[in-house]
Amino acid sequence: MSLYKKLFKKPWPYMVGALILAFSNIIILALTGNAWKVTNSFFYWGAYALGKLGIDVSNWYYFRVYDNSHQSGETFLINNYSVINIAVILGALMAILLASEFKLKKIKNKKQLFFGLLGGLMMGYGSRLSFGCNIGSYFSAIPSFSLHGWVFGAFMFVGTYIGTRILFRYLL
Amino acid sequence: MAVERIDCMYEACPIPLIKALKKLENMAIGDVLIMETDHTCSIINVIDWAKKQGHDVDYAEISDGEWEIYIEKSR
């Protein structure tokens, strides 16, 4: 097998992925002073869009608790989390282009569209209730020796089990 | 020997794999399942999974970025 095929076409071993993720998280923590989070920036983007529509979001409870408001010099679009998310998207695009496997997918039918949108809404709502997704509340929490990561993890497995059963019984 | 077809076009991981798993459960030994997919993950994870289960498996690219995976239920 050629080196190109090995590097870009075949999946890497889980251990390699785990090590890269761990080191990337250490670098992010060292450079920004915060653990890696993903959904925060999507919330900022949504809030930015609402702000442009004339809805004042700055008084929302979410921005007044813990450290969810911006640091000085940050905006809704220019902050650590957004920059990291855009980098992740560009990196994924680069990887798929290097493997020459990029493809725009069509929408199969209305059912797929409906459940895709419903799933997205539920994930977004859930991630705000728990102050993070499986990156912010799980992946970044456990190496920080925070108990909440383990609690989040346990319930994530419960949710995944129920979700898989629903998928198997009703959606396929 | 029966031939069954499942349409997994435009479906994302892990739907093609679960669809194949569900369909194969109700098939007899010797039957062939033809799976249509345009998902590159499928030609890796479905084939790995089918081999591990002990089925005979092969695939062909039928047009640009679209594949047919053939799984013969062997046990």
JSON list of C-alpha atoms in Angstrom, two decimals, chain B:
[
{"chain": "B", "resi": 1, "resn": "MET", "atom": "CA", "xyz": [-30.97, -18.16, -3.52]},
{"chain": "B", "resi": 2, "resn": "ALA", "atom": "CA", "xyz": [-32.67, -14.81, -3.26]},
{"chain": "B", "resi": 3, "resn": "VAL", "atom": "CA", "xyz": [-31.25, -11.40, -4.06]},
{"chain": "B", "resi": 4, "resn": "GLU", "atom": "CA", "xyz": [-32.30, -8.47, -1.90]},
{"chain": "B", "resi": 5, "resn": "ARG", "atom": "CA", "xyz": [-31.57, -4.81, -2.53]},
{"chain": "B", "resi": 6, "resn": "ILE", "atom": "CA", "xyz": [-31.35, -1.91, -0.09]},
{"chain": "B", "resi": 7, "resn": "ASP", "atom": "CA", "xyz": [-31.14, 1.73, -1.05]},
{"chain": "B", "resi": 8, "resn": "CYS", "atom": "CA", "xyz": [-28.69, 3.62, 1.18]},
{"chain": "B", "resi": 9, "resn": "MET", "atom": "CA", "xyz": [-28.04, 6.52, -1.21]},
{"chain": "B", "resi": 10, "resn": "TYR", "atom": "CA", "xyz": [-27.54, 9.91, 0.49]},
{"chain": "B", "resi": 11, "resn": "GLU", "atom": "CA", "xyz": [-27.60, 8.28, 3.93]},
{"chain": "B", "resi": 12, "resn": "ALA", "atom": "CA", "xyz": [-24.86, 9.08, 6.43]},
{"chain": "B", "resi": 13, "resn": "CYS", "atom": "CA", "xyz": [-23.04, 6.87, 8.93]},
{"chain": "B", "resi": 14, "resn": "PRO", "atom": "CA", "xyz": [-24.14, 4.68, 10.60]},
{"chain": "B", "resi": 15, "resn": "ILE", "atom": "CA", "xyz": [-27.49, 4.27, 8.78]},
{"chain": "B", "resi": 16, "resn": "PRO", "atom": "CA", "xyz": [-26.13, 2.09, 5.91]},
{"chain": "B", "resi": 17, "resn": "LEU", "atom": "CA", "xyz": [-24.49, -0.33, 8.37]},
{"chain": "B", "resi": 18, "resn": "ILE", "atom": "CA", "xyz": [-27.60, -0.59, 10.58]},
{"chain": "B", "resi": 19, "resn": "LYS", "atom": "CA", "xyz": [-29.83, -1.06, 7.52]},
{"chain": "B", "resi": 20, "resn": "ALA", "atom": "CA", "xyz": [-27.59, -3.90, 6.27]},
{"chain": "B", "resi": 21, "resn": "LEU", "atom": "CA", "xyz": [-27.51, -5.49, 9.73]},
{"chain": "B", "resi": 22, "resn": "LYS", "atom": "CA", "xyz": [-31.31, -5.39, 10.03]},
{"chain": "B", "resi": 23, "resn": "LYS", "atom": "CA", "xyz": [-31.88, -6.74, 6.52]},
{"chain": "B", "resi": 24, "resn": "LEU", "atom": "CA", "xyz": [-29.34, -9.59, 6.84]},
{"chain": "B", "resi": 25, "resn": "GLU", "atom": "CA", "xyz": [-31.06, -10.83, 10.00]},
{"chain": "B", "resi": 26, "resn": "ASN", "atom": "CA", "xyz": [-34.14, -11.77, 7.98]},
{"chain": "B", "resi": 27, "resn": "MET", "atom": "CA", "xyz": [-32.31, -13.43, 5.10]},
{"chain": "B", "resi": 28, "resn": "ALA", "atom": "CA", "xyz": [-31.42, -17.08, 4.56]},
{"chain": "B", "resi": 29, "resn": "ILE", "atom": "CA", "xyz": [-27.89, -18.44, 4.25]},
{"chain": "B", "resi": 30, "resn": "GLY", "atom": "CA", "xyz": [-26.72, -18.18, 0.64]},
{"chain": "B", "resi": 31, "resn": "ASP", "atom": "CA", "xyz": [-28.87, -15.11, -0.09]},
{"chain": "B", "resi": 32, "resn": "VAL", "atom": "CA", "xyz": [-27.16, -12.04, -1.52]},
{"chain": "B", "resi": 33, "resn": "LEU", "atom": "CA", "xyz": [-27.71, -8.50, -0.31]},
{"chain": "B", "resi": 34, "resn": "ILE", "atom": "CA", "xyz": [-26.96, -5.67, -2.73]},
{"chain": "B", "resi": 35, "resn": "MET", "atom": "CA", "xyz": [-26.48, -2.34, -1.03]},
{"chain": "B", "resi": 36, "resn": "GLU", "atom": "CA", "xyz": [-26.38, 0.91, -2.99]},
{"chain": "B", "resi": 37, "resn": "THR", "atom": "CA", "xyz": [-24.46, 3.70, -1.31]},
{"chain": "B", "resi": 38, "resn": "ASP", "atom": "CA", "xyz": [-22.64, 6.94, -2.05]},
{"chain": "B", "resi": 39, "resn": "HIS", "atom": "CA", "xyz": [-20.99, 7.10, 1.36]},
{"chain": "B", "resi": 40, "resn": "THR", "atom": "CA", "xyz": [-17.23, 6.44, 1.34]},
{"chain": "B", "resi": 41, "resn": "CYS", "atom": "CA", "xyz": [-17.35, 5.27, 4.98]},
{"chain": "B", "resi": 42, "resn": "SER", "atom": "CA", "xyz": [-19.65, 2.43, 3.93]},
{"chain": "B", "resi": 43, "resn": "ILE", "atom": "CA", "xyz": [-17.14, 0.79, 1.65]},
{"chain": "B", "resi": 44, "resn": "ILE", "atom": "CA", "xyz": [-14.82, 0.69, 4.66]},
{"chain": "B", "resi": 45, "resn": "ASN", "atom": "CA", "xyz": [-17.00, -0.01, 7.71]},
{"chain": "B", "resi": 46, "resn": "VAL", "atom": "CA", "xyz": [-19.73, -2.16, 6.11]},
{"chain": "B", "resi": 47, "resn": "ILE", "atom": "CA", "xyz": [-17.11, -4.32, 4.42]},
{"chain": "B", "resi": 48, "resn": "ASP", "atom": "CA", "xyz": [-15.00, -4.66, 7.58]},
{"chain": "B", "resi": 49, "resn": "TRP", "atom": "CA", "xyz": [-18.09, -5.57, 9.56]},
{"chain": "B", "resi": 50, "resn": "ALA", "atom": "CA", "xyz": [-19.34, -8.12, 7.01]},
{"chain": "B", "resi": 51, "resn": "LYS", "atom": "CA", "xyz": [-15.91, -9.80, 6.86]},
{"chain": "B", "resi": 52, "resn": "LYS", "atom": "CA", "xyz": [-15.76, -10.01, 10.65]},
{"chain": "B", "resi": 53, "resn": "GLN", "atom": "CA", "xyz": [-19.21, -11.63, 10.65]},
{"chain": "B", "resi": 54, "resn": "GLY", "atom": "CA", "xyz": [-17.84, -14.23, 8.22]},
{"chain": "B", "resi": 55, "resn": "HIS", "atom": "CA", "xyz": [-19.85, -13.22, 5.15]},
{"chain": "B", "resi": 56, "resn": "ASP", "atom": "CA", "xyz": [-18.47, -13.14, 1.62]},
{"chain": "B", "resi": 57, "resn": "VAL", "atom": "CA", "xyz": [-18.30, -9.54, 0.50]},
{"chain": "B", "resi": 58, "resn": "ASP", "atom": "CA", "xyz": [-17.28, -7.54, -2.56]},
{"chain": "B", "resi": 59, "resn": "TYR", "atom": "CA", "xyz": [-17.99, -4.10, -4.00]},
{"chain": "B", "resi": 60, "resn": "ALA", "atom": "CA", "xyz": [-17.90, -2.21, -7.28]},
{"chain": "B", "resi": 61, "resn": "GLU", "atom": "CA", "xyz": [-18.00, 1.49, -8.16]},
{"chain": "B", "resi": 62, "resn": "ILE", "atom": "CA", "xyz": [-21.04, 1.78, -10.43]},
{"chain": "B", "resi": 63, "resn": "SER", "atom": "CA", "xyz": [-20.57, 5.48, -11.16]},
{"chain": "B", "resi": 64, "resn": "ASP", "atom": "CA", "xyz": [-18.54, 8.39, -9.79]},
{"chain": "B", "resi": 65, "resn": "GLY", "atom": "CA", "xyz": [-18.65, 8.13, -6.00]},
{"chain": "B", "resi": 66, "resn": "GLU", "atom": "CA", "xyz": [-21.47, 5.58, -6.00]},
{"chain": "B", "resi": 67, "resn": "TRP", "atom": "CA", "xyz": [-20.96, 1.96, -5.04]},
{"chain": "B", "resi": 68, "resn": "GLU", "atom": "CA", "xyz": [-22.76, -1.35, -4.88]},
{"chain": "B", "resi": 69, "resn": "ILE", "atom": "CA", "xyz": [-21.72, -3.62, -2.03]},
{"chain": "B", "resi": 70, "resn": "TYR", "atom": "CA", "xyz": [-22.48, -7.32, -2.42]},
{"chain": "B", "resi": 71, "resn": "ILE", "atom": "CA", "xyz": [-22.82, -9.35, 0.77]},
{"chain": "B", "resi": 72, "resn": "GLU", "atom": "CA", "xyz": [-23.46, -13.09, 0.59]},
{"chain": "B", "resi": 73, "resn": "LYS", "atom": "CA", "xyz": [-24.87, -14.30, 3.88]},
{"chain": "B", "resi": 74, "resn": "SER", "atom": "CA", "xyz": [-22.59, -17.18, 4.83]},
{"chain": "B", "resi": 75, "resn": "ARG", "atom": "CA", "xyz": [-23.68, -18.14, 8.29]}
]
